[in-house]
Short mmCIF file of C-alpha atoms in Angstrom, two decimals:
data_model
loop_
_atom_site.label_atom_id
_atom_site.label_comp_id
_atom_site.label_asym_id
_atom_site.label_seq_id
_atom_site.Cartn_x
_atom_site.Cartn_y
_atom_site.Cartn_z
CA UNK A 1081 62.64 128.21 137.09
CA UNK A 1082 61.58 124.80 135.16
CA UNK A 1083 59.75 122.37 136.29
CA UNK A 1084 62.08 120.19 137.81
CA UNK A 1085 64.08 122.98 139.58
CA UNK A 1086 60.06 124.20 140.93
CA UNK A 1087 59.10 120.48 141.89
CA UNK A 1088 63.08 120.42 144.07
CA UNK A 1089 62.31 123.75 145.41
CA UNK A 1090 59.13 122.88 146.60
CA UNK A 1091 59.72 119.75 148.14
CA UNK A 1092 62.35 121.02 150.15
CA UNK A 1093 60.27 124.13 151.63
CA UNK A 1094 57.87 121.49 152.72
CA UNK A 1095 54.97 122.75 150.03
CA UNK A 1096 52.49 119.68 149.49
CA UNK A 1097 51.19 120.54 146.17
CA UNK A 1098 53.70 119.54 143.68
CA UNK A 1099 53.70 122.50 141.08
CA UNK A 1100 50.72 123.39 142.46
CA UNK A 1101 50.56 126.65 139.89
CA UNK A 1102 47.86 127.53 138.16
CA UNK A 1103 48.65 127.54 134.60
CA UNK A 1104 52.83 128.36 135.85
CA UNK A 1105 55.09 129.14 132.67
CA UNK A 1106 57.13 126.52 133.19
CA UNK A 1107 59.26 126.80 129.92
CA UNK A 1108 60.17 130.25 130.62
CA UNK A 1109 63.12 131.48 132.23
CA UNK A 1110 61.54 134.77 134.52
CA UNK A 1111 62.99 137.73 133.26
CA UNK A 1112 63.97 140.89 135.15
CA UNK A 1113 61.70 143.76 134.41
CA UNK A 1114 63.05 146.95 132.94
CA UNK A 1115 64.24 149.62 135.57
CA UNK A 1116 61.85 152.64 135.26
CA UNK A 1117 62.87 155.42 133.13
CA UNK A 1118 61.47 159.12 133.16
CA UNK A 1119 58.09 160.31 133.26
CA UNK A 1120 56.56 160.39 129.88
CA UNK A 1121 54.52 163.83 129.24
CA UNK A 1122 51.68 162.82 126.69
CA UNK A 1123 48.67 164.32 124.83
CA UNK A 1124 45.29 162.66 123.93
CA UNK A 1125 44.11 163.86 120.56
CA UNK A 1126 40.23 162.62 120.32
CA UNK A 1127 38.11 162.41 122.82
CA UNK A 1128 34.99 160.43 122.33
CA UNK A 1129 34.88 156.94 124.49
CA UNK A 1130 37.96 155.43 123.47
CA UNK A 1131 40.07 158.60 123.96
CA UNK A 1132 38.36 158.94 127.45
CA UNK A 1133 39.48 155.46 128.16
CA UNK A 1134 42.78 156.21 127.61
CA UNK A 1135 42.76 159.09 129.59
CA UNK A 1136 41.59 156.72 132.88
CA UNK A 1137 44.61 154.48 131.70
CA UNK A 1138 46.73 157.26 132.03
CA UNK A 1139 45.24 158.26 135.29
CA UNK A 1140 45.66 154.83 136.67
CA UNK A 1141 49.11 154.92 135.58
CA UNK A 1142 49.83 158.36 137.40
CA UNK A 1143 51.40 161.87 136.62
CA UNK A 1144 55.12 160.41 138.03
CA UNK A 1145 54.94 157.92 134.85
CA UNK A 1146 52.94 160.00 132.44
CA UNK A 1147 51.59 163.38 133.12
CA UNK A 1148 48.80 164.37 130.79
CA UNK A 1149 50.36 167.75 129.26
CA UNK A 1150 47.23 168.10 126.80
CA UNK A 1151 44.12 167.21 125.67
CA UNK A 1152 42.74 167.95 122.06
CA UNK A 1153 39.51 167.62 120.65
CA UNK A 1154 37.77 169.44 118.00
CA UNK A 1155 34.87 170.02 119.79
CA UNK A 1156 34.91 171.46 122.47
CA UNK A 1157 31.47 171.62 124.49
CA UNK A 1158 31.32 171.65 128.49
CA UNK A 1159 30.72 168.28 128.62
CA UNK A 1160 34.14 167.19 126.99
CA UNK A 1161 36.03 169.32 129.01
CA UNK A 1162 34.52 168.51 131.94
CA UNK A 1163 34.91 164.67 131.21
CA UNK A 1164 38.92 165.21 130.62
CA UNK A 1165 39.25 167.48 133.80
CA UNK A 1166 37.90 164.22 135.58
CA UNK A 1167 41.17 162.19 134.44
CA UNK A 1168 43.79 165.75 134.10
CA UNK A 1169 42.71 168.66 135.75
CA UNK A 1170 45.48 170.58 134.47
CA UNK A 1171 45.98 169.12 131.62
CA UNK A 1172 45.62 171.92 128.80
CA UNK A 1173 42.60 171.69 126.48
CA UNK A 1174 42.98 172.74 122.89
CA UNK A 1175 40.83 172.31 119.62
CA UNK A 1176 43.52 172.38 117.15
CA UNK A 1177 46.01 169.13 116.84
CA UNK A 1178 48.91 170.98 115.54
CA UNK A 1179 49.07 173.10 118.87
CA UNK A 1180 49.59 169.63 120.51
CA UNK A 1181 52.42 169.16 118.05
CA UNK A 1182 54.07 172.79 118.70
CA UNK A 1183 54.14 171.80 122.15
CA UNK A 1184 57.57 170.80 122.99
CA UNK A 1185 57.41 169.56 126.32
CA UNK A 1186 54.88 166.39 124.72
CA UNK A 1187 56.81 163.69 124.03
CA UNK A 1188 54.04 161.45 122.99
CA UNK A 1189 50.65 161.16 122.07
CA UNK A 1190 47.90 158.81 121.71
CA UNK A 1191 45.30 158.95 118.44
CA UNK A 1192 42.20 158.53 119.65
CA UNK A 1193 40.05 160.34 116.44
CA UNK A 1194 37.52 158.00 114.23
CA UNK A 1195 39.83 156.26 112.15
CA UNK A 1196 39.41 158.16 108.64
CA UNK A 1197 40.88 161.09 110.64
CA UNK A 1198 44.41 158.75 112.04
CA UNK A 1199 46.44 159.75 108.58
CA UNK A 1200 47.42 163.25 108.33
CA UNK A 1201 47.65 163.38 112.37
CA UNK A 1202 49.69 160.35 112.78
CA UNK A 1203 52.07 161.96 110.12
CA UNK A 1204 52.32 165.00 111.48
CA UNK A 1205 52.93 164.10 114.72
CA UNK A 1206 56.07 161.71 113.82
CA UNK A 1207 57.09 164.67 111.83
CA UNK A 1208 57.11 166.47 114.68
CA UNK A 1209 59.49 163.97 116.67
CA UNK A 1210 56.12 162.67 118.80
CA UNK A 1211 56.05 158.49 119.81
CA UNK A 1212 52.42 157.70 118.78
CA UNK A 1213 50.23 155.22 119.77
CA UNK A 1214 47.25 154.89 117.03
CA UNK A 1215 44.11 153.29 117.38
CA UNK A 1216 43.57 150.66 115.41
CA UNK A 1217 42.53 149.96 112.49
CA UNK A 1218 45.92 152.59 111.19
CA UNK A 1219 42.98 153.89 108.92
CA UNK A 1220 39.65 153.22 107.01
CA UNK A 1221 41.47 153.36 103.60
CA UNK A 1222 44.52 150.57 103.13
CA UNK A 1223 46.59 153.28 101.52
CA UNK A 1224 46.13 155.78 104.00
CA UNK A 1225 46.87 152.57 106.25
CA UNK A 1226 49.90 151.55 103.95
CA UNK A 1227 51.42 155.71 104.34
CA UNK A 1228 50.88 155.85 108.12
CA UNK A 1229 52.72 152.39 108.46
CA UNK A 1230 55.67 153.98 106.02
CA UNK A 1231 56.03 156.48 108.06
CA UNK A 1232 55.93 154.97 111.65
CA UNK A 1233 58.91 152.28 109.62
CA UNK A 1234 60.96 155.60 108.60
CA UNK A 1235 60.24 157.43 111.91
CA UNK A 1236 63.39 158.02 114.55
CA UNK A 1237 60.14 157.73 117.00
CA UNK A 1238 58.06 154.61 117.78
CA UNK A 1239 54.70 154.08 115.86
CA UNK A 1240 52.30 151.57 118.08
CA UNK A 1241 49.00 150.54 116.59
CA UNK A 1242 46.66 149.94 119.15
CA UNK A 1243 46.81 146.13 119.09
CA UNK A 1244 45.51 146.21 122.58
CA UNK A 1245 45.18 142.21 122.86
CA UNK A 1246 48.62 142.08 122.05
CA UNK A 1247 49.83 143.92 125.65
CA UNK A 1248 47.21 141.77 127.13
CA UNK A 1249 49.45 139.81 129.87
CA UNK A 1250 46.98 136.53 130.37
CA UNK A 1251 46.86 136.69 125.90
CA UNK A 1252 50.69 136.02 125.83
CA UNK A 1253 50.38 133.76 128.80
CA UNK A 1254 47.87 131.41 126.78
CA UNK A 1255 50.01 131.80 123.72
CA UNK A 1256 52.78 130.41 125.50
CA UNK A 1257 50.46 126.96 125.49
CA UNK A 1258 49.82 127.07 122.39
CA UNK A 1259 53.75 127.34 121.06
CA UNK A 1260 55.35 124.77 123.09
CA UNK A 1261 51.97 123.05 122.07
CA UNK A 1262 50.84 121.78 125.44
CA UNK A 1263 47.21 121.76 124.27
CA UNK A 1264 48.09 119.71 120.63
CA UNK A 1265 47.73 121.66 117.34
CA UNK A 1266 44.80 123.82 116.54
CA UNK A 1267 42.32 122.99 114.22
CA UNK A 1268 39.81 125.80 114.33
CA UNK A 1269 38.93 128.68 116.27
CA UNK A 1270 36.00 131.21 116.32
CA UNK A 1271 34.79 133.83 118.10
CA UNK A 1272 32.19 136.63 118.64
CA UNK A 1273 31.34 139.71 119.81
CA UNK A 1274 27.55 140.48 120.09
CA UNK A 1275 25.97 143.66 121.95
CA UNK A 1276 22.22 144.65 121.24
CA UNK A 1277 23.19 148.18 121.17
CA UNK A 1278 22.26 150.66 118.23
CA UNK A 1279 25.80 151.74 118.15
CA UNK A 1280 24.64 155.47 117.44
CA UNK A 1281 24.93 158.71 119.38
CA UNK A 1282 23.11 162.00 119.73
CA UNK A 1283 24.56 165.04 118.56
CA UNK A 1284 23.39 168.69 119.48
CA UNK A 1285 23.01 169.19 115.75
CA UNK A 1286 22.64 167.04 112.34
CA UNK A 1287 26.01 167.57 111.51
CA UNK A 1288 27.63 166.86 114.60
CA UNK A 1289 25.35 163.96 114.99
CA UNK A 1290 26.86 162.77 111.70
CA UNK A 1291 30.43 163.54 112.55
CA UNK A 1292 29.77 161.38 115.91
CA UNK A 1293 28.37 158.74 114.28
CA UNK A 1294 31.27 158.18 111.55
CA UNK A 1295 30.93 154.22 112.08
CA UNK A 1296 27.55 153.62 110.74
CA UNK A 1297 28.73 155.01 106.94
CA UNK A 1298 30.98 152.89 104.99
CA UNK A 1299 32.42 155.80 103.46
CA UNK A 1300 34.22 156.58 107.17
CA UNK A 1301 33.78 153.25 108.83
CA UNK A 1302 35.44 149.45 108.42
CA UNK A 1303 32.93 148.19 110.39
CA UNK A 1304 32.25 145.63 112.73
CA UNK A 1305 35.28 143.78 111.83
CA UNK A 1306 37.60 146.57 111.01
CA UNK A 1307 36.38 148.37 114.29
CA UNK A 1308 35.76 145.62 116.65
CA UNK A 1309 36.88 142.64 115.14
CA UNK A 1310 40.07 143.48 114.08
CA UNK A 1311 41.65 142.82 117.61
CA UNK A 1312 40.23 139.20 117.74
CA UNK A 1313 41.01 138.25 114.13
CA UNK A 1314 44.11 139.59 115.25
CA UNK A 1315 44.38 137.36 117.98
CA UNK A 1316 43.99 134.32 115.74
CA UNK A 1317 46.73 135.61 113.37
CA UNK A 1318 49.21 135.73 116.61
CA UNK A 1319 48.35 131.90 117.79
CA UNK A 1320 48.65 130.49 114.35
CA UNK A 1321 51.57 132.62 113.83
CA UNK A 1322 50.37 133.33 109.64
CA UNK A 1323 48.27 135.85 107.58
CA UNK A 1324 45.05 134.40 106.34
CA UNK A 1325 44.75 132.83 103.19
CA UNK A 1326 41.45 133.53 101.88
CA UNK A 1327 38.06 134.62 103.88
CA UNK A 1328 34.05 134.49 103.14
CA UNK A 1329 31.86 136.56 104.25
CA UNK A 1330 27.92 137.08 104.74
CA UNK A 1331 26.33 140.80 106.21
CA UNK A 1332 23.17 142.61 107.07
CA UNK A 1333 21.36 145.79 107.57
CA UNK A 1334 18.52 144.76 110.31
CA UNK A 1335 17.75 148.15 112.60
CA UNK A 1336 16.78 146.91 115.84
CA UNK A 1337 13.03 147.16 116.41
CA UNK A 1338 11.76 148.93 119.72
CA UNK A 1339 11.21 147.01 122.94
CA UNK A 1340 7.32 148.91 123.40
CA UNK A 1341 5.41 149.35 120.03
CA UNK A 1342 7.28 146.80 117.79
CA UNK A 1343 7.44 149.43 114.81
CA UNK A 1344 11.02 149.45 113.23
CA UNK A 1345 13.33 152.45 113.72
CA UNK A 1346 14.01 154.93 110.47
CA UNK A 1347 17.80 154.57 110.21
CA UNK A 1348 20.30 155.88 107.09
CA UNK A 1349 23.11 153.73 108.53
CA UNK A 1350 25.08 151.96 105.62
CA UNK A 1351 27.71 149.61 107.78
CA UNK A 1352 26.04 146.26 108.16
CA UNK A 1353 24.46 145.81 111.59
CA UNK A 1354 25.60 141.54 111.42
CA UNK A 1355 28.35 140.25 110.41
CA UNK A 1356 29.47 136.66 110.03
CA UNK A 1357 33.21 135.34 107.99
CA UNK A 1358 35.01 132.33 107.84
CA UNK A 1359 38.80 132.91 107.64
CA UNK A 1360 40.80 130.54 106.42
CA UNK A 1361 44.26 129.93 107.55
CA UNK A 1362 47.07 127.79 106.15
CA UNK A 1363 46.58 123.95 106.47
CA UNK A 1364 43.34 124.45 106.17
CA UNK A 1365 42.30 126.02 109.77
CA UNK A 1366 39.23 128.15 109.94
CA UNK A 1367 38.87 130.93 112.16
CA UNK A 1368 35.47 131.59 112.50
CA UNK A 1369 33.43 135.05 113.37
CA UNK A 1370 30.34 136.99 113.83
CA UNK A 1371 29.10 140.19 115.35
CA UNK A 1372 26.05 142.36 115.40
CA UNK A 1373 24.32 144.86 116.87
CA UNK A 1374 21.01 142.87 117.96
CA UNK A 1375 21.41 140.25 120.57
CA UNK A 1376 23.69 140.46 123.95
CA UNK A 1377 23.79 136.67 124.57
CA UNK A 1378 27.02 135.19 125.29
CA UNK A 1379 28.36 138.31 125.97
CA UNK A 1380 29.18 138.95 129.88
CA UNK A 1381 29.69 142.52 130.76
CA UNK A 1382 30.15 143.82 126.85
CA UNK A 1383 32.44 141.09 126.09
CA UNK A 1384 33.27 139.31 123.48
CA UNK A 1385 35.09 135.96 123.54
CA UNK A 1386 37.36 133.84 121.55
CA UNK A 1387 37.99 129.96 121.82
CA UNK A 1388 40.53 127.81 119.92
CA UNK A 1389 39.96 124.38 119.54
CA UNK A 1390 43.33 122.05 119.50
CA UNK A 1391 43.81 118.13 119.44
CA UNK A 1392 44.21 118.02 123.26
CA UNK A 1393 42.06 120.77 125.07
CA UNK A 1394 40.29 124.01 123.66
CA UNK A 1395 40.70 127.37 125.29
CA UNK A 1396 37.96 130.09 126.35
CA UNK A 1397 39.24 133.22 126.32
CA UNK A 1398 37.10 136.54 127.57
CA UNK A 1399 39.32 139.71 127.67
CA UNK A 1400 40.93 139.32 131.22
CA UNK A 1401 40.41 135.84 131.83
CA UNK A 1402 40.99 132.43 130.29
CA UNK A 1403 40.12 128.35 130.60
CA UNK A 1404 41.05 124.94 129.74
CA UNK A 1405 39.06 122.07 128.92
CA UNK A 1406 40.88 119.01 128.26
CA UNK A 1407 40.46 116.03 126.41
CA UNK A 1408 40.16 112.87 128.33
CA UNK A 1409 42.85 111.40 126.72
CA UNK A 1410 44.99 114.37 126.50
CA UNK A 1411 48.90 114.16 128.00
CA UNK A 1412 48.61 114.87 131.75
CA UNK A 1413 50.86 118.45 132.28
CA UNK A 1414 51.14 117.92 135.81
CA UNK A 1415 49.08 121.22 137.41
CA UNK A 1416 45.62 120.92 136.39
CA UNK A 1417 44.67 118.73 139.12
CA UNK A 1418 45.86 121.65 141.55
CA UNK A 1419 44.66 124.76 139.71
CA UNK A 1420 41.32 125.78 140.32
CA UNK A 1421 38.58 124.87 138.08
CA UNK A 1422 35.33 126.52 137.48
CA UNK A 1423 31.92 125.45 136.20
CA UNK A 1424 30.88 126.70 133.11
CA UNK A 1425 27.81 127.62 131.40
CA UNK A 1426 26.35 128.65 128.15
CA UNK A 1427 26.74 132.33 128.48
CA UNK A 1428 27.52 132.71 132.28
CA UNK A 1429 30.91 131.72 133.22
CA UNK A 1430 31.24 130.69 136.47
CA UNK A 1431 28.02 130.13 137.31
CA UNK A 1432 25.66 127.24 137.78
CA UNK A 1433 22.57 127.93 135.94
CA UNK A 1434 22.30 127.64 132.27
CA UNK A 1435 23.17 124.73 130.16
CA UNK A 1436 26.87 122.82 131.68
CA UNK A 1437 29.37 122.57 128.87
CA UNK A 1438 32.12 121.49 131.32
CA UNK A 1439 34.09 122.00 134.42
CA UNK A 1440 37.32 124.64 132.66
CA UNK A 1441 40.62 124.42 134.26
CA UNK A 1442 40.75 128.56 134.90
CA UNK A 1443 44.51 129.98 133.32
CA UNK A 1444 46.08 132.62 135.09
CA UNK A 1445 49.16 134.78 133.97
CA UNK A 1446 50.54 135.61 137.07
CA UNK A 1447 49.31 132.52 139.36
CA UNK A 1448 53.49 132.24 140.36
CA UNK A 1449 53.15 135.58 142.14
CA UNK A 1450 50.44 134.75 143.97
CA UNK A 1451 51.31 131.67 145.07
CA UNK A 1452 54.52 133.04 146.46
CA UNK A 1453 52.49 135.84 148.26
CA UNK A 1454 51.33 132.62 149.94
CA UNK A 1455 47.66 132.09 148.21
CA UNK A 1456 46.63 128.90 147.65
CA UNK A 1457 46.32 127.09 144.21
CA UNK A 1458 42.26 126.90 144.98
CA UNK A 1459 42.01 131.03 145.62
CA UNK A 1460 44.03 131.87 142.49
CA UNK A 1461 42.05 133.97 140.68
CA UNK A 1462 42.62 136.75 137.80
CA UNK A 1463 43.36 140.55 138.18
CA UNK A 1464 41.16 141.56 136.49
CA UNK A 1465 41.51 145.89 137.41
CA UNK A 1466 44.15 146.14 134.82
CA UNK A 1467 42.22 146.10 131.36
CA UNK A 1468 44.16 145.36 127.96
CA UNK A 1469 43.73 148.85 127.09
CA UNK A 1470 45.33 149.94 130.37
CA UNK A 1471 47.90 147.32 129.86
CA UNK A 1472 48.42 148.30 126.24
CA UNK A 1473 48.81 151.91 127.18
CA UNK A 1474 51.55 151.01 129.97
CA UNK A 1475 53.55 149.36 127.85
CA UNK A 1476 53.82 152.02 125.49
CA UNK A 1477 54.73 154.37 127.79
CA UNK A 1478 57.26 152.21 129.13
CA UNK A 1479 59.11 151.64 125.58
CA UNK A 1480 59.07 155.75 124.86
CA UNK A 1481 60.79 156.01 128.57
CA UNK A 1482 63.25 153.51 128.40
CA UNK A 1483 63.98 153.69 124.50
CA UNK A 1484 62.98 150.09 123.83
CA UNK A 1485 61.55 148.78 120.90
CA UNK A 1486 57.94 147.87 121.17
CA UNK A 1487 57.12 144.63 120.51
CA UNK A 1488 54.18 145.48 118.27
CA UNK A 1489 55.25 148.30 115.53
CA UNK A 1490 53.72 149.50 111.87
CA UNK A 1491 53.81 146.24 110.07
CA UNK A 1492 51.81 145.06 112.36
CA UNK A 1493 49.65 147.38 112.84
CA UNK A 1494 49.48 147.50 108.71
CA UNK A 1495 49.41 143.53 108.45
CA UNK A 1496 46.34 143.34 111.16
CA UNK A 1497 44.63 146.21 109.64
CA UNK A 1498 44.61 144.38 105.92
CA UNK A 1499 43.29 141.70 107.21
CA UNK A 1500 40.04 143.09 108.71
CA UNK A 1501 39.48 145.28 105.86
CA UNK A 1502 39.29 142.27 103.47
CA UNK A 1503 37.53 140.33 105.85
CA UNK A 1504 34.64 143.61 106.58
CA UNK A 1505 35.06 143.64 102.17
CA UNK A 1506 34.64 140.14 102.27
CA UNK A 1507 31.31 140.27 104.17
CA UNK A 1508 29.68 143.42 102.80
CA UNK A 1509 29.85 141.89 99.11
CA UNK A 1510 29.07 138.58 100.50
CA UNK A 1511 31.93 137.08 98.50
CA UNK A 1512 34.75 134.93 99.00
CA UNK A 1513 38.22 136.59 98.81
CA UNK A 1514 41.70 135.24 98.47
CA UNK A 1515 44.35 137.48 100.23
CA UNK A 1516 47.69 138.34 97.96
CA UNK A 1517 50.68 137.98 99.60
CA UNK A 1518 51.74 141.71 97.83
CA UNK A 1519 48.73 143.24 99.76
CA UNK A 1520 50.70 142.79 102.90
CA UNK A 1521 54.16 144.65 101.44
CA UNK A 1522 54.51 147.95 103.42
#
């Protein structure tokens, strides 16, 4: 429905709020969602906290859309196993990958291992005739990235890197503004993601301690950026619709001190503990970005956020949840005096206290369903239950069960992981580094 046909509609139903939609796609014709295909029966191979977050996905999703066949990790203590029977009680627990792979009843799996492990599992498993979803970054080393990304191209099976942001349903709802250019061009963005955490984990011995703690060694780890960061840089990449041109970047190694005695914490970590790089786009845009391990301000419930600054309003995105904040003399798009607004504070969105940086017109991707189920423009609000892992994990298990192509595939998943490794490169040498258009070639 456009606007015109919405504004006719509602004027003869007797609705007193002309397109009185909270951030409605108005350019978009609705399309009729994909009739449900088979139940998908998947594995999770890895099982530290991202792996276990897949698993809820899948157990929000259901056993009649994808049954968990099996669960693999290499080790296997009580406390694993008891964690996975949580999400699949009858799913079957193995150590060994490749009895995953023998298993001919999984039609998919989902890489959950530390990224210097994705390569030769990834490859077996297409080689094997398994749909794979991969964690992203593909890898830790670009030509173990560049092989995995061959292989997902040359596979008669689907290869999806997990782009999460990229399944995120209120991400391609904003990025709808920003193509037909309802907010002007952008001129910059940045964004952050900041957790005082020490980002380490106990082991029951030295050497599983240092197995668990792969991302504080650059010889396994990308970093903050190729581990975190990846998926916002990513982000910017999508709205500007181009690869980065060159990037800058600054690091250090600061070990948080403790809260009671001040003394400083004896750490052998080698990844960077702050990060900081400018990434420059074409035309001169600059994406800007930080993240460390030492401060939690700014960031709501373990957040992150991104904003992108355009001629006629800048946007605040935080996982879930998105706002407006228009220019006084920017075009008038003919909803925002209806949608609901929210006051917004350094740090604590929607709330009061704290510094006021403006009153943010609040974006919501399905605001047309709601306001047919008969809520008012005012109560829209955000579901925000469906994560963009969970979202991202749906919609690969919809492509394997209906045969359609994802919309994110190897290239991507090859382009996006590039681009953080130069960027994590970038900052680590504290250099500035021009990106070659070859480095992208697959």
């Amino acid at each position: 429905m456009n606007r015109r046909d919405f504004l006719q509609a509602a004027a003869a139903s007797g609705l007193s709020f002309p397109l009185a939609v909270n951030a409605i796609e108005i350019r978009a014709e609705p399309q009729k969602e994909a009739a449900p295909g088979p139940a998908v029966a998947v594995a999770v191979i890895g099982l530290g906290e991202q792996g276990r977050a897949i698993l809820a996905s899948l157990a929000k999703l259901g056993p009649s859309k994808a049954p968990i066949a099996a669960i693999c990790d290499s080790f296997t203590a009580s406390i694993l196993q008891k964690r996975a029977a949580e999400f699949a009680p009858t799913a079957t627990m193995v150590n060994d990958y490749r009895k995953v792979l023998d298993d001919k009843s999984v039609q998919a799996v989902f890489v959950a291992t530390p990224s210097h492990k994705h390569k030769q599992i990834v490859l077996d498993a297409l080689q094997a005739g398994k749909h794979v979803y991969c964690e992203a970054p593909l890898a830790t080393d670009l030509d173990e990235a560049k092989a995995i990304a061959k292989a997902g191209i040359d596979a008669k099976t689907f290869l999806v890197p997990g782009l999460q942001v990229r399944s995120n349903a209120q991400a391609r709802h904003v990025g709808k503004f920003i193509k037909v250019k309802d907010i002007g061009n952008i001129v910059q963005g940045r964004a952050q993601w900041n957790q005082r955490t020490t980002w380490r984990r106990a082991g029951n011995t030295p050497e599983r301690e240092k197995e668990m703690n792969w991302r504080l060694y650059s010889e396994t780890s990308s970093g903050l950026i190729g581990e975190i960061g990846i998926h916002q840089i990513d982000m910017a990449s999508r709205y500007l619709n181009a690869l980065p041109t060159a990037v800058t970047g600054f690091s250090a190694l600061k070990v948080n001190r403790l809260p009671t005695n001040g003394q400083e914490l004896k750490d052998d970590r080698t990844v960077p503990t702050l990060v900081q790089c400018i990434v420059e786009y074409p035309d001169g845009i600059p994406f800007f970005y930080e993240a460390s391990l030492h401060s939690s301000f700014e960031n709501t419930k373990n957040e992150g956020y991104e904003v992108f600054c355009a001629t006629g309003a800048t946007i605040l995105f935080r996982d879930q949840r998105a706002w407006m904040f228009k220019e006084a003399d920017a075009n008038a798009l003919g909803w925002e005096g209806f949608a609901r607004t929210d006051s917004m504070a350094v740090g604590k969105p929607q709330d009061g206290s704290g510094e006021k940086i403006g009153e943010g017109i609040a974006l919501v991707a399905d605001a047309t369903k709601q306001i047919a189920r008969g809520k008012k423009p005012g109560e829209i609000g955000t579901d925000v239950s469906k994560t963009s892992l969970y979202q991202a994990v749906e919609e690969f298990i919809t492509s394997v069960s209906t045969n359609k192509k994802p919309d994110v595939g190897p290239v991507e998943g090859y382009h996006s992981t590039v681009v953080a490794h130069k960027c994590n490169e970038a900052a680590a040498t504290k250099a500035r580094i021009e990106f070659q258009p070859d480095w992208f070639t697959v």
